[in-house]
Amino acid sequence: MEKYVCVVCGYVYDPEVGDPENGVAAGTAWADVPEDWVCPLCGVGKDQFEVEE
């Protein structure tokens, strides 16, 4: 699965790890992360993430 990086702060969302502290279980694909989820470091929305290259 692809990782996604926050263009604002550099936080990397790794689907294998998820974001369990914020309600996203490990193994959750990016497409399945809730639309109202925000970056745990800087608080921006999913629209501020890009596929990590």
PDB file of N, CA and C in Angstrom, residues 16-42:
ATOM      1  N   GLU A  16      -0.160   0.496   6.822  1.00  0.00           N
ATOM      2  CA  GLU A  16       0.149  -0.676   7.645  1.00  0.00           C
ATOM      3  C   GLU A  16       0.103  -0.339   9.133  1.00  0.00           C
ATOM      4  N   VAL A  17       0.378   0.922   9.469  1.00  0.00           N
ATOM      5  CA  VAL A  17       0.387   1.370  10.864  1.00  0.00           C
ATOM      6  C   VAL A  17      -0.936   2.028  11.226  1.00  0.00           C
ATOM      7  N   GLY A  18      -1.527   2.760  10.288  1.00  0.00           N
ATOM      8  CA  GLY A  18      -2.752   3.505  10.554  1.00  0.00           C
ATOM      9  C   GLY A  18      -2.485   4.676  11.489  1.00  0.00           C
ATOM     10  N   ASP A  19      -3.510   5.100  12.204  1.00  0.00           N
ATOM     11  CA  ASP A  19      -3.398   6.167  13.206  1.00  0.00           C
ATOM     12  C   ASP A  19      -4.347   5.803  14.348  1.00  0.00           C
ATOM     13  N   PRO A  20      -4.018   4.711  15.072  1.00  0.00           N
ATOM     14  CA  PRO A  20      -4.931   4.190  16.084  1.00  0.00           C
ATOM     15  C   PRO A  20      -5.296   5.183  17.187  1.00  0.00           C
ATOM     16  N   GLU A  21      -4.401   6.113  17.488  1.00  0.00           N
ATOM     17  CA  GLU A  21      -4.693   7.115  18.521  1.00  0.00           C
ATOM     18  C   GLU A  21      -5.826   8.047  18.095  1.00  0.00           C
ATOM     19  N   ASN A  22      -6.082   8.099  16.789  1.00  0.00           N
ATOM     20  CA  ASN A  22      -7.130   8.973  16.259  1.00  0.00           C
ATOM     21  C   ASN A  22      -8.213   8.189  15.516  1.00  0.00           C
ATOM     22  N   GLY A  23      -8.372   6.924  15.875  1.00  0.00           N
ATOM     23  CA  GLY A  23      -9.478   6.132  15.370  1.00  0.00           C
ATOM     24  C   GLY A  23      -9.297   5.463  14.029  1.00  0.00           C
ATOM     25  N   VAL A  24      -8.064   5.409  13.519  1.00  0.00           N
ATOM     26  CA  VAL A  24      -7.821   4.747  12.236  1.00  0.00           C
ATOM     27  C   VAL A  24      -6.968   3.508  12.506  1.00  0.00           C
ATOM     28  N   ALA A  25      -7.572   2.348  12.365  1.00  0.00           N
ATOM     29  CA  ALA A  25      -6.904   1.088  12.687  1.00  0.00           C
ATOM     30  C   ALA A  25      -5.781   0.773  11.706  1.00  0.00           C
ATOM     31  N   ALA A  26      -4.795   0.021  12.185  1.00  0.00           N
ATOM     32  CA  ALA A  26      -3.728  -0.478  11.318  1.00  0.00           C
ATOM     33  C   ALA A  26      -4.358  -1.275  10.192  1.00  0.00           C
ATOM     34  N   GLY A  27      -3.809  -1.144   8.995  1.00  0.00           N
ATOM     35  CA  GLY A  27      -4.338  -1.844   7.830  1.00  0.00           C
ATOM     36  C   GLY A  27      -5.400  -1.074   7.075  1.00  0.00           C
ATOM     37  N   THR A  28      -5.676   0.166   7.495  1.00  0.00           N
ATOM     38  CA  THR A  28      -6.696   0.989   6.832  1.00  0.00           C
ATOM     39  C   THR A  28      -6.099   1.692   5.615  1.00  0.00           C
ATOM     40  N   ALA A  29      -6.624   1.360   4.445  1.00  0.00           N
ATOM     41  CA  ALA A  29      -6.165   2.003   3.208  1.00  0.00           C
ATOM     42  C   ALA A  29      -6.519   3.489   3.239  1.00  0.00           C
ATOM     43  N   TRP A  30      -5.747   4.290   2.530  1.00  0.00           N
ATOM     44  CA  TRP A  30      -5.978   5.742   2.495  1.00  0.00           C
ATOM     45  C   TRP A  30      -7.405   6.078   2.077  1.00  0.00           C
ATOM     46  N   ALA A  31      -7.917   5.363   1.091  1.00  0.00           N
ATOM     47  CA  ALA A  31      -9.271   5.620   0.596  1.00  0.00           C
ATOM     48  C   ALA A  31     -10.328   5.375   1.675  1.00  0.00           C
ATOM     49  N   ASP A  32      -9.986   4.543   2.658  1.00  0.00           N
ATOM     50  CA  ASP A  32     -10.927   4.210   3.724  1.00  0.00           C
ATOM     51  C   ASP A  32     -10.759   5.059   4.978  1.00  0.00           C
ATOM     52  N   VAL A  33      -9.753   5.935   4.987  1.00  0.00           N
ATOM     53  CA  VAL A  33      -9.588   6.859   6.116  1.00  0.00           C
ATOM     54  C   VAL A  33     -10.744   7.864   6.037  1.00  0.00           C
ATOM     55  N   PRO A  34     -11.448   8.107   7.149  1.00  0.00           N
ATOM     56  CA  PRO A  34     -12.590   9.027   7.113  1.00  0.00           C
ATOM     57  C   PRO A  34     -12.216  10.404   6.557  1.00  0.00           C
ATOM     58  N   GLU A  35     -13.132  10.999   5.814  1.00  0.00           N
ATOM     59  CA  GLU A  35     -12.881  12.304   5.198  1.00  0.00           C
ATOM     60  C   GLU A  35     -12.647  13.401   6.236  1.00  0.00           C
ATOM     61  N   ASP A  36     -13.164  13.221   7.458  1.00  0.00           N
ATOM     62  CA  ASP A  36     -12.986  14.248   8.488  1.00  0.00           C
ATOM     63  C   ASP A  36     -11.732  14.026   9.338  1.00  0.00           C
ATOM     64  N   TRP A  37     -10.931  13.006   8.981  1.00  0.00           N
ATOM     65  CA  TRP A  37      -9.671  12.762   9.677  1.00  0.00           C
ATOM     66  C   TRP A  37      -8.726  13.921   9.378  1.00  0.00           C
ATOM     67  N   VAL A  38      -7.913  14.302  10.362  1.00  0.00           N
ATOM     68  CA  VAL A  38      -6.926  15.368  10.150  1.00  0.00           C
ATOM     69  C   VAL A  38      -5.543  14.874  10.545  1.00  0.00           C
ATOM     70  N   CYS A  39      -4.539  15.515   9.999  1.00  0.00           N
ATOM     71  CA  CYS A  39      -3.155  15.185  10.313  1.00  0.00           C
ATOM     72  C   CYS A  39      -2.953  15.294  11.826  1.00  0.00           C
ATOM     73  N   PRO A  40      -2.419  14.244  12.455  1.00  0.00           N
ATOM     74  CA  PRO A  40      -2.242  14.284  13.905  1.00  0.00           C
ATOM     75  C   PRO A  40      -1.162  15.262  14.380  1.00  0.00           C
ATOM     76  N   LEU A  41      -0.332  15.731  13.458  1.00  0.00           N
ATOM     77  CA  LEU A  41       0.718  16.673  13.858  1.00  0.00           C
ATOM     78  C   LEU A  41       0.319  18.129  13.658  1.00  0.00           C
ATOM     79  N   CYS A  42      -0.318  18.433  12.518  1.00  0.00           N
ATOM     80  CA  CYS A  42      -0.597  19.851  12.237  1.00  0.00           C
ATOM     81  C   CYS A  42      -2.069  20.173  12.022  1.00  0.00           C
TER      82      CYS A  42
END
